[in-house]
Structure formats: C-alpha cells, structure tokens
Short mmCIF file of C-alpha atoms in Angstrom, two decimals:
data_model
loop_
_atom_site.label_atom_id
_atom_site.label_comp_id
_atom_site.label_asym_id
_atom_site.label_seq_id
_atom_site.Cartn_x
_atom_site.Cartn_y
_atom_site.Cartn_z
CA MET I 1 -138.25 12.47 -65.03
CA ASP I 2 -139.61 13.98 -61.83
CA TYR I 3 -136.35 13.15 -60.11
CA LEU I 4 -134.26 14.82 -62.82
CA ASP I 5 -136.47 17.96 -62.77
CA THR I 6 -136.13 18.16 -58.99
CA ARG I 7 -132.37 18.03 -59.20
CA ARG I 8 -132.32 20.65 -61.92
CA SER I 9 -134.60 22.89 -59.87
CA SER I 10 -132.53 22.35 -56.75
CA SER I 11 -129.32 23.11 -58.64
CA HIS I 12 -130.85 26.23 -60.14
CA SER I 13 -132.02 27.43 -56.70
CA GLY I 14 -128.56 26.82 -55.29
CA ARG I 15 -126.96 28.92 -57.98
CA ILE I 16 -129.40 31.75 -57.30
CA LEU I 17 -128.63 31.59 -53.57
CA ALA I 18 -124.89 31.58 -54.22
CA ALA I 19 -125.21 34.56 -56.58
CA ALA I 20 -127.26 36.46 -54.00
CA ILE I 21 -124.63 35.85 -51.32
CA LEU I 22 -121.86 36.95 -53.69
CA ILE I 23 -123.70 40.16 -54.62
CA THR I 24 -124.30 40.95 -50.95
CA VAL I 25 -120.60 40.50 -50.16
CA CYS I 26 -119.62 42.73 -53.12
CA VAL I 27 -122.02 45.48 -52.04
CA ILE I 28 -120.62 45.42 -48.50
CA PHE I 29 -117.09 45.53 -49.89
CA LEU I 30 -117.83 48.45 -52.21
CA ARG I 31 -119.47 50.41 -49.42
CA GLN I 32 -116.41 49.88 -47.28
CA SER I 33 -114.11 50.83 -50.17
CA ASN I 34 -116.00 54.06 -50.79
CA ASP I 35 -115.95 55.05 -47.14
CA ARG I 36 -113.55 57.91 -46.39
CA SER I 37 -111.72 56.01 -43.71
CA SER I 38 -110.84 53.04 -45.92
CA PRO I 39 -107.28 52.06 -44.96
CA SER I 40 -106.53 51.15 -48.59
CA LEU I 41 -106.96 54.79 -49.58
CA LEU I 42 -106.15 56.73 -46.44
CA SER I 43 -103.81 56.43 -43.54
CA THR I 44 -105.43 54.35 -40.84
CA THR I 45 -106.63 56.70 -38.14
CA SER I 46 -109.55 57.04 -35.81
CA SER I 47 -112.85 58.52 -37.00
CA ALA I 48 -112.15 61.50 -34.73
CA LYS I 49 -109.59 62.64 -37.26
CA TYR I 50 -112.23 62.95 -39.93
CA ASP I 51 -114.50 64.94 -37.62
CA GLN I 52 -111.85 67.66 -37.88
CA PHE I 53 -112.21 67.71 -41.65
CA SER I 54 -115.98 67.96 -41.46
CA ARG I 55 -116.12 71.18 -39.45
CA HIS I 56 -114.71 74.67 -39.83
CA GLU I 57 -112.12 75.54 -37.23
CA PRO I 58 -110.99 79.07 -36.30
CA GLY I 59 -107.49 79.78 -37.49
CA VAL I 60 -107.36 76.72 -39.77
CA THR I 61 -107.90 76.94 -43.54
CA HIS I 62 -109.06 73.68 -45.10
CA VAL I 63 -108.05 73.41 -48.76
CA LEU I 64 -109.35 70.84 -51.21
CA VAL I 65 -106.54 70.01 -53.65
CA THR I 66 -107.90 68.25 -56.73
CA GLY I 67 -105.25 66.21 -58.50
CA GLY I 68 -103.13 66.31 -55.36
CA ALA I 69 -101.46 62.99 -56.16
CA GLY I 70 -100.03 64.44 -59.36
CA TYR I 71 -96.70 66.10 -60.00
CA ILE I 72 -97.74 69.71 -59.35
CA GLY I 73 -100.60 68.92 -56.97
CA SER I 74 -98.41 66.87 -54.63
CA HIS I 75 -95.85 69.66 -54.43
CA ALA I 76 -98.66 72.14 -53.71
CA THR I 77 -99.96 69.87 -50.95
CA LEU I 78 -96.50 69.66 -49.41
CA ARG I 79 -96.20 73.45 -49.33
CA LEU I 80 -99.70 73.92 -47.91
CA LEU I 81 -99.04 71.42 -45.15
CA ASN I 82 -95.71 73.05 -44.35
CA ASP I 83 -97.62 76.33 -44.03
CA SER I 84 -100.08 74.75 -41.55
CA TYR I 85 -103.07 74.42 -43.87
CA ARG I 86 -105.43 71.46 -43.56
CA VAL I 87 -105.56 69.55 -46.83
CA THR I 88 -107.87 67.07 -48.50
CA ILE I 89 -106.58 65.48 -51.70
CA VAL I 90 -109.09 64.17 -54.22
CA ASP I 91 -107.58 62.17 -57.07
CA ASN I 92 -108.61 59.22 -59.23
CA LEU I 93 -104.94 58.22 -59.70
CA SER I 94 -105.30 58.01 -63.48
CA ARG I 95 -102.21 60.22 -63.74
CA GLY I 96 -101.21 60.71 -60.13
CA ASN I 97 -99.04 58.58 -57.85
CA LEU I 98 -100.30 56.97 -54.68
CA GLY I 99 -96.64 56.85 -53.66
CA ALA I 100 -96.56 60.65 -53.49
CA VAL I 101 -99.61 60.60 -51.21
CA LYS I 102 -97.91 58.06 -48.93
CA VAL I 103 -94.84 60.30 -48.69
CA LEU I 104 -97.06 63.20 -47.63
CA GLN I 105 -98.94 61.04 -45.12
CA GLU I 106 -95.66 59.95 -43.54
CA LEU I 107 -94.45 63.55 -43.33
CA PHE I 108 -97.71 64.78 -41.77
CA PRO I 109 -99.29 61.95 -39.76
CA GLU I 110 -100.93 64.21 -37.17
CA PRO I 111 -104.74 64.04 -36.96
CA GLY I 112 -106.58 66.67 -38.93
CA ARG I 113 -103.71 67.55 -41.28
CA LEU I 114 -104.14 65.48 -44.43
CA GLN I 115 -106.65 63.08 -45.92
CA PHE I 116 -106.80 61.41 -49.32
CA ILE I 117 -110.06 60.56 -51.06
CA TYR I 118 -110.08 58.37 -54.14
CA ALA I 119 -112.72 59.78 -56.47
CA ASP I 120 -113.30 60.89 -60.04
CA LEU I 121 -114.34 64.51 -60.52
CA GLY I 122 -116.52 63.39 -63.40
CA ASP I 123 -118.77 61.64 -60.88
CA ALA I 124 -121.02 64.49 -59.75
CA LYS I 125 -122.69 62.40 -57.05
CA ALA I 126 -119.34 61.42 -55.51
CA VAL I 127 -118.05 65.01 -55.67
CA ASN I 128 -121.19 66.36 -54.02
CA LYS I 129 -120.82 63.75 -51.26
CA ILE I 130 -117.23 64.85 -50.65
CA PHE I 131 -118.29 68.47 -50.31
CA ALA I 132 -121.20 67.51 -48.06
CA GLU I 133 -118.93 65.59 -45.67
CA ASN I 134 -116.08 68.11 -45.52
CA ALA I 135 -115.89 71.74 -44.48
CA PHE I 136 -113.75 73.25 -47.23
CA ASP I 137 -112.62 76.86 -47.09
CA ALA I 138 -110.98 76.90 -50.52
CA VAL I 139 -110.33 74.77 -53.60
CA MET I 140 -107.09 74.49 -55.54
CA HIS I 141 -108.12 72.85 -58.77
CA PHE I 142 -105.15 71.11 -60.43
CA ALA I 143 -106.77 67.90 -61.67
CA ALA I 144 -106.49 67.62 -65.44
CA VAL I 145 -104.99 65.63 -68.26
CA ALA I 146 -102.29 67.91 -69.63
CA TYR I 147 -100.47 66.76 -72.74
CA VAL I 148 -100.80 68.89 -75.87
CA GLY I 149 -100.06 66.06 -78.29
CA GLU I 150 -102.45 63.68 -76.58
CA SER I 151 -105.18 66.32 -76.66
CA THR I 152 -105.03 66.41 -80.47
CA GLN I 153 -105.48 62.62 -80.54
CA GLU I 154 -108.19 62.41 -77.85
CA PRO I 155 -110.00 65.78 -77.86
CA LEU I 156 -113.25 64.53 -76.30
CA ARG I 157 -111.34 63.13 -73.36
CA TYR I 158 -109.80 66.54 -72.75
CA TYR I 159 -113.09 68.43 -72.92
CA HIS I 160 -114.66 65.95 -70.51
CA ASN I 161 -111.74 65.86 -68.11
CA ILE I 162 -110.95 69.57 -68.02
CA THR I 163 -114.07 71.53 -68.93
CA SER I 164 -116.85 69.22 -67.72
CA ASN I 165 -115.08 68.28 -64.51
CA THR I 166 -114.46 71.93 -63.66
CA LEU I 167 -118.19 72.51 -64.03
CA VAL I 168 -118.86 69.66 -61.59
CA VAL I 169 -116.47 71.22 -59.05
CA LEU I 170 -118.10 74.65 -59.42
CA GLU I 171 -121.57 73.21 -58.95
CA ALA I 172 -120.46 71.50 -55.74
CA MET I 173 -118.82 74.70 -54.53
CA ALA I 174 -122.05 76.61 -55.19
CA THR I 175 -124.21 74.01 -53.45
CA HIS I 176 -122.00 73.92 -50.35
CA ASN I 177 -121.08 77.61 -50.21
CA VAL I 178 -117.34 77.27 -50.80
CA LYS I 179 -116.30 80.70 -51.98
CA THR I 180 -112.59 80.59 -52.86
CA LEU I 181 -111.13 79.02 -56.00
CA ILE I 182 -107.52 78.94 -57.16
CA TYR I 183 -107.61 77.60 -60.72
CA SER I 184 -104.59 76.02 -62.34
CA SER I 185 -104.71 77.13 -65.97
CA THR I 186 -102.14 77.31 -68.74
CA CYS I 187 -100.36 79.52 -71.23
CA ALA I 188 -101.82 77.20 -73.89
CA THR I 189 -104.99 79.32 -73.72
CA TYR I 190 -103.08 82.06 -75.59
CA GLY I 191 -102.25 79.86 -78.57
CA GLU I 192 -99.52 81.44 -80.69
CA PRO I 193 -99.63 85.19 -80.06
CA GLU I 194 -98.30 87.67 -82.58
CA LYS I 195 -96.30 89.52 -79.94
CA MET I 196 -93.96 88.38 -77.21
CA PRO I 197 -93.78 88.34 -74.25
CA ILE I 198 -97.28 87.29 -73.23
CA THR I 199 -99.18 89.53 -70.85
CA GLU I 200 -102.52 88.89 -69.16
CA GLU I 201 -104.12 91.13 -71.82
CA THR I 202 -102.78 89.05 -74.71
CA PRO I 203 -105.79 87.73 -76.70
CA GLN I 204 -106.58 84.08 -76.07
CA PHE I 205 -106.77 82.01 -79.25
CA PRO I 206 -105.82 78.45 -78.26
CA ILE I 207 -104.78 76.15 -81.10
CA ASN I 208 -105.11 72.71 -79.50
CA PRO I 209 -107.84 70.93 -77.51
CA TYR I 210 -105.87 71.18 -74.27
CA GLY I 211 -105.70 74.97 -74.47
CA LYS I 212 -109.28 75.22 -75.72
CA ALA I 213 -110.62 73.06 -72.87
CA LYS I 214 -108.75 75.17 -70.31
CA LYS I 215 -110.06 78.41 -71.82
CA MET I 216 -113.61 77.04 -71.75
CA ALA I 217 -113.14 76.21 -68.07
CA GLU I 218 -111.83 79.73 -67.43
CA ASP I 219 -114.86 81.22 -69.19
CA ILE I 220 -117.23 79.14 -67.06
CA ILE I 221 -115.44 80.24 -63.88
CA LEU I 222 -115.55 83.90 -64.89
CA ASP I 223 -119.25 83.77 -65.81
CA PHE I 224 -120.08 82.00 -62.56
CA SER I 225 -118.05 84.47 -60.48
CA LYS I 226 -120.24 87.34 -61.76
CA THR I 227 -123.30 85.84 -60.06
CA ASN I 228 -121.90 85.52 -56.53
CA ASN I 229 -119.26 86.79 -54.14
CA MET I 230 -116.54 84.30 -55.00
CA ALA I 231 -112.83 84.91 -54.60
CA VAL I 232 -111.22 83.63 -57.82
CA MET I 233 -107.58 83.44 -58.83
CA ILE I 234 -106.64 82.02 -62.27
CA LEU I 235 -102.97 81.19 -62.80
CA ARG I 236 -101.80 80.65 -66.36
CA TYR I 237 -98.44 79.00 -66.14
CA PHE I 238 -95.83 77.87 -68.53
CA ASN I 239 -93.60 74.76 -68.76
CA VAL I 240 -93.06 73.19 -65.35
CA ILE I 241 -89.80 71.53 -64.35
CA GLY I 242 -87.88 70.70 -61.17
CA SER I 243 -88.80 68.98 -57.93
CA ASP I 244 -88.75 69.41 -54.16
CA PRO I 245 -85.25 70.64 -53.18
CA GLU I 246 -85.22 68.32 -50.16
CA GLY I 247 -85.80 65.28 -52.35
CA ARG I 248 -89.15 64.24 -50.92
CA LEU I 249 -91.19 64.54 -54.12
CA GLY I 250 -90.48 64.51 -57.83
CA GLU I 251 -91.92 63.87 -61.27
CA ALA I 252 -92.80 60.24 -61.99
CA PRO I 253 -95.12 59.86 -65.00
CA ARG I 254 -96.55 56.46 -65.82
CA PRO I 255 -94.36 54.49 -68.28
CA GLU I 256 -97.05 54.53 -70.97
CA LEU I 257 -97.11 58.34 -70.84
CA ARG I 258 -93.38 58.92 -71.27
CA GLU I 259 -93.81 59.61 -74.98
CA GLN I 260 -96.32 62.36 -74.17
CA GLY I 261 -94.52 63.77 -71.16
CA ARG I 262 -92.45 66.85 -70.44
CA ILE I 263 -89.10 67.33 -72.11
CA SER I 264 -87.33 67.25 -68.74
CA GLY I 265 -88.61 63.73 -68.08
CA ALA I 266 -87.48 62.60 -71.52
CA CYS I 267 -84.03 64.11 -70.98
CA PHE I 268 -83.64 62.30 -67.68
CA ASP I 269 -84.88 59.03 -69.14
CA ALA I 270 -82.28 59.33 -71.90
CA ALA I 271 -79.55 60.16 -69.37
CA ARG I 272 -80.48 57.07 -67.32
CA GLY I 273 -80.60 54.81 -70.37
CA ILE I 274 -84.31 54.09 -70.04
CA ILE I 275 -84.76 55.32 -73.61
CA PRO I 276 -82.02 55.31 -76.27
CA GLY I 277 -82.09 59.06 -76.78
CA LEU I 278 -84.09 62.25 -76.76
CA LYS I 279 -86.54 63.07 -79.56
CA VAL I 280 -86.78 66.75 -80.42
CA ARG I 281 -89.86 67.48 -82.49
CA GLY I 282 -89.53 70.40 -84.85
CA THR I 283 -86.40 72.19 -86.04
CA ASP I 284 -87.97 74.49 -88.62
CA TYR I 285 -89.76 76.98 -86.38
CA ASN I 286 -89.21 80.69 -86.89
CA THR I 287 -86.77 80.96 -83.98
CA ALA I 288 -83.03 81.55 -83.70
CA ASP I 289 -82.08 77.86 -83.73
CA GLY I 290 -85.26 76.45 -85.31
CA THR I 291 -86.60 74.78 -82.15
CA CYS I 292 -89.48 75.87 -79.94
CA ILE I 293 -88.94 78.53 -77.30
CA ARG I 294 -90.59 78.01 -73.92
CA ASP I 295 -90.65 79.61 -70.47
CA TYR I 296 -89.54 76.96 -67.93
CA ILE I 297 -90.86 77.50 -64.40
CA ASP I 298 -89.70 75.54 -61.36
CA VAL I 299 -92.47 73.58 -59.65
CA THR I 300 -91.68 75.03 -56.21
CA ASP I 301 -91.84 78.56 -57.64
CA LEU I 302 -95.16 77.70 -59.27
CA VAL I 303 -96.54 76.36 -55.99
CA ASP I 304 -95.37 79.51 -54.23
CA ALA I 305 -97.47 81.51 -56.69
CA HIS I 306 -100.54 79.39 -55.87
CA VAL I 307 -100.08 79.85 -52.13
CA LYS I 308 -99.64 83.61 -52.53
CA ALA I 309 -102.72 83.70 -54.75
CA LEU I 310 -104.69 81.95 -52.02
CA ALA I 311 -103.48 84.45 -49.43
CA HIS I 312 -104.48 87.39 -51.65
CA ALA I 313 -107.85 86.02 -52.81
CA LYS I 314 -110.68 88.42 -51.94
CA PRO I 315 -114.46 87.92 -52.07
CA GLY I 316 -116.02 89.38 -55.20
CA LYS I 317 -112.65 89.75 -56.92
CA VAL I 318 -111.05 87.88 -59.81
CA GLY I 319 -107.28 87.82 -60.28
CA ILE I 320 -105.66 86.49 -63.47
CA TYR I 321 -101.90 86.04 -63.55
CA ASN I 322 -99.23 84.64 -65.82
CA VAL I 323 -96.71 82.58 -63.89
CA GLY I 324 -93.35 82.35 -65.61
CA THR I 325 -89.76 83.52 -65.49
CA GLY I 326 -90.15 86.06 -68.28
CA LYS I 327 -87.29 84.44 -70.19
CA GLY I 328 -87.69 82.05 -73.10
CA ARG I 329 -85.25 79.20 -73.72
CA SER I 330 -85.12 77.09 -76.87
CA VAL I 331 -85.41 73.33 -76.83
CA LYS I 332 -81.81 73.03 -77.98
CA GLU I 333 -80.72 75.25 -75.08
CA PHE I 334 -82.77 73.09 -72.73
CA VAL I 335 -81.09 69.93 -74.00
CA GLU I 336 -77.64 71.42 -73.47
CA ALA I 337 -78.61 72.46 -69.92
CA CYS I 338 -79.87 68.93 -69.26
CA LYS I 339 -76.62 67.42 -70.51
CA LYS I 340 -74.73 69.69 -68.13
CA ALA I 341 -76.98 68.87 -65.18
CA THR I 342 -76.74 65.11 -65.69
CA GLY I 343 -73.17 64.90 -66.92
CA VAL I 344 -74.36 62.64 -69.73
CA GLU I 345 -73.88 63.25 -73.45
CA ILE I 346 -77.47 62.56 -74.38
CA LYS I 347 -78.13 61.34 -77.91
CA VAL I 348 -80.63 63.61 -79.71
CA GLN I 349 -82.88 62.67 -82.63
CA PHE I 350 -84.54 65.50 -84.54
CA LEU I 351 -88.02 64.78 -85.88
CA SER I 352 -90.89 66.60 -87.54
CA ARG I 353 -93.17 68.94 -85.58
CA ARG I 354 -95.67 67.67 -83.04
CA PRO I 355 -99.31 68.51 -83.87
CA GLY I 356 -100.70 71.46 -81.93
CA ASP I 357 -97.34 72.96 -80.94
CA TYR I 358 -96.38 76.61 -81.37
CA ALA I 359 -93.06 78.29 -82.02
CA GLU I 360 -92.53 80.69 -79.13
CA VAL I 361 -94.17 81.27 -75.76
CA PHE I 362 -92.82 83.13 -72.76
CA SER I 363 -94.34 85.38 -70.16
CA TYR I 364 -94.14 88.92 -68.91
CA PRO I 365 -94.66 88.38 -65.17
CA SER I 366 -94.78 92.01 -64.03
CA LYS I 367 -98.40 91.83 -62.86
CA ILE I 368 -97.84 88.92 -60.47
CA ASN I 369 -94.54 90.51 -59.35
CA ARG I 370 -96.37 93.71 -58.50
CA GLU I 371 -99.66 92.46 -57.05
CA LEU I 372 -98.64 89.23 -55.32
CA ASN I 373 -94.98 90.02 -54.66
CA TRP I 374 -94.01 86.88 -56.53
CA SER I 375 -91.05 86.14 -58.77
CA ALA I 376 -89.32 82.99 -59.93
CA GLN I 377 -86.34 82.06 -57.78
CA HIS I 378 -84.82 79.17 -59.72
CA THR I 379 -82.84 79.22 -62.96
CA LEU I 380 -83.30 76.52 -65.58
CA GLU I 381 -79.95 74.99 -64.64
CA GLU I 382 -80.74 74.91 -60.91
CA SER I 383 -84.13 73.30 -61.49
CA LEU I 384 -82.64 70.58 -63.66
CA GLN I 385 -79.88 69.83 -61.15
CA ILE I 386 -82.40 69.44 -58.31
CA ALA I 387 -84.71 67.29 -60.40
CA TRP I 388 -81.81 65.09 -61.54
CA ARG I 389 -80.88 64.31 -57.94
CA TRP I 390 -84.41 63.01 -57.32
CA GLN I 391 -84.42 61.03 -60.54
CA LYS I 392 -81.11 59.34 -59.75
CA SER I 393 -82.29 58.26 -56.29
CA HIS I 394 -85.77 57.21 -57.51
CA ARG I 395 -85.07 55.09 -60.54
CA ASN I 396 -88.48 53.49 -60.23
CA GLY I 397 -90.34 56.66 -59.37
CA TYR I 398 -92.26 56.12 -56.15
CA GLY I 399 -91.70 52.35 -56.29
CA GLU I 400 -88.86 50.50 -54.63
CA GLN I 401 -85.68 52.57 -54.64
#
C-alpha cells in the first residue's frame, strides 16, 4: 500500500511539474506574440524602426488607422503612405485581410513608414498600451462591422463594436493627448429622410442598429469635443465601390460574409460563377423601377475626402460632411452597369425586402465641395471596370493568385 501511494504521489507531482512548465512556456509565447515587433504580425525589422513610431518627428504626421486591414482602411493607408504620412494600422482581422497589410508592407518597407499591430479595440488595456508606446498625431477611425442586414440580426454586437469601441479610442486619445480625429461614419445615420438629396442638416433618424450605433458614436464624439480643443472631422459616406486603379488592393470579404456584403461583390461573384446569380432584395419600393436607389462612391474618392479632411482639421473645430456623388442610381441600374463592366449576362433573382433597408438615399455634396475642395472623380461604370480587373486577377482575394 505504501508503495502504491508513493507511486501515485510521484505521478501526481510529475503532472504538476509538467503543467507548470507548459504554463510557463505559454506565458512566454503570449508575451512574445503581443510584442509589437512580433514577426508573425509585423514585417521583421530592427527595434530602431519602432523607436521612430514612439516619438514625434518634425515634418512627419503619424496617423493611427483603425481597421486598416479592411477594404476602405487599407486603401486609406495606401494613400497616406503615398503622401508621406507615417502609419500604424490596428486591426483584429475579424473582417480585415492580413494579405492587404502584406501588400502595403512590401510597397513601403522603409523603416518608420508602416507598422501593423494586431489588437481588438474592445480591449481598453491593449488600446491604452498602443497609445502609450506610440506618438500619434491623428486617428482615422474606420474599424467597424458594417452590414445593415447583419446589424438587425446581431444588434448587441454592433453597439459593442461601433459605439463602445469608439468610446475606448476616445478615452485613449484623451489620456495620451491625441487631438485630431477623422471619424468614418455613414449615411445610415439619416435613416429614410422625407426629402432628397441628403444634406448635413437633414435630421438623423436611423432605422437599423448599424445606423443607430454610428449615430451614438457621433454623439459621443461631439459631446467630448466640447470639453477640449480637439480637431474633429466626421465623414458620412454612402455606398462604397471600386478599388485601387493600379491593382494593388481590392475588396475581398470573407466567404461567410458574402451574403451580407456589398452589391458590387455579389455582382462580381455571380459574374465569376462563384454564386449562381445575383439576389436583388426588394422590388416594391416607391422608386421609378421599384428597387432601392443609392449613391455609389468610389473608394479612392472616399479616401481622398478623408485625406483632405485631415489636412483641413483645426483645433477646436468640428467638420461634418456628406461624401457622395450627389447622384442616385437604382439597384437595377447598378446590375446593368455591372453586366456591362464584366461582359457577363448575370442571372438575377428578385426577392423580398431586406430588414432595415430604405428606399432612396443620395447626397448633396456641396458643403464638402466648397469647404474641402473635394468632388467625386469616378463614375459608377469606371469604378466597376476598375474593380472587375482586380477581381479577375485575384480570384482568391489576397490568397494565391
């Protein structure tokens, strides 16, 4: 009996020792993974590179781009880098593409130009650490889940991801004295206005959780801006399409999100045979052809508006701008334009309305034309043609071509 107890005790002690060793190894691994210079998350460079990110430098503007691995955020990062800004991307890759980050890293490998930090904006401790270790001059806040239909199915997720996470970013900005914010908002905050086109004075009555969460975030930003000397620009934009004209970046949503995604992505998927056809939801709206009317803005034009907003941001001032073409196009018109751009006779299936959608939304962009000297440069047809070129040469998105 004594012998058996001794063996049991020895075996038990051995298991405890093994567990302790395993825990120690995991802790070391996690610490290394969370370090900014982890080669799995960032391009492998010397620590001297990151010293450049941690200090302000005369003549260099360091911009934090949240959601910079996403469709719009990656295009914004590309433009900022082309314009000689220093950029830090923070993204949790829940919707973004690490492949887009790798493209940007290859384009701008020089020390002190670009770094990528894997983090969730819902983690206040991690966000505060990022701000503490980096000398940001401005924040472009793109990070957000952004599907109207999905927001009606998962409203709490949208309020957490959009509203709560914006609060976390603002708190970090306040703590670390970062005074410039360019906020990526949406026309969904207006809901379904009685009059068209939409101006910045149009009352905001959002009708879905996505629009409501964005409006809440706007309200928090505006209230906070009244208590300090922040420079704030809020851009409410419309339906984004297109891709980088030089073919370096494009739109590549995760396969499981295709059903929720933008109509342009669905059109291209149908043209490539990935899906059997295009589903158009709603043909009984009070519009000329019964389908929704939207204002389609090219992603490079949208990014140009963000960069101009950054250049015009002034301490103690708040600018609110609609970013659109000023021309509404129906879904049926969009489908015909997509057929022309792809050269494919796409099969179309007409279904009932999608929850949370509205009949007609398009902008009146005179304010941004006048104050920021911005206007859309791409037509719907041009944007679709450019995007189709990227889609054809990137059948697997940012995977193997």
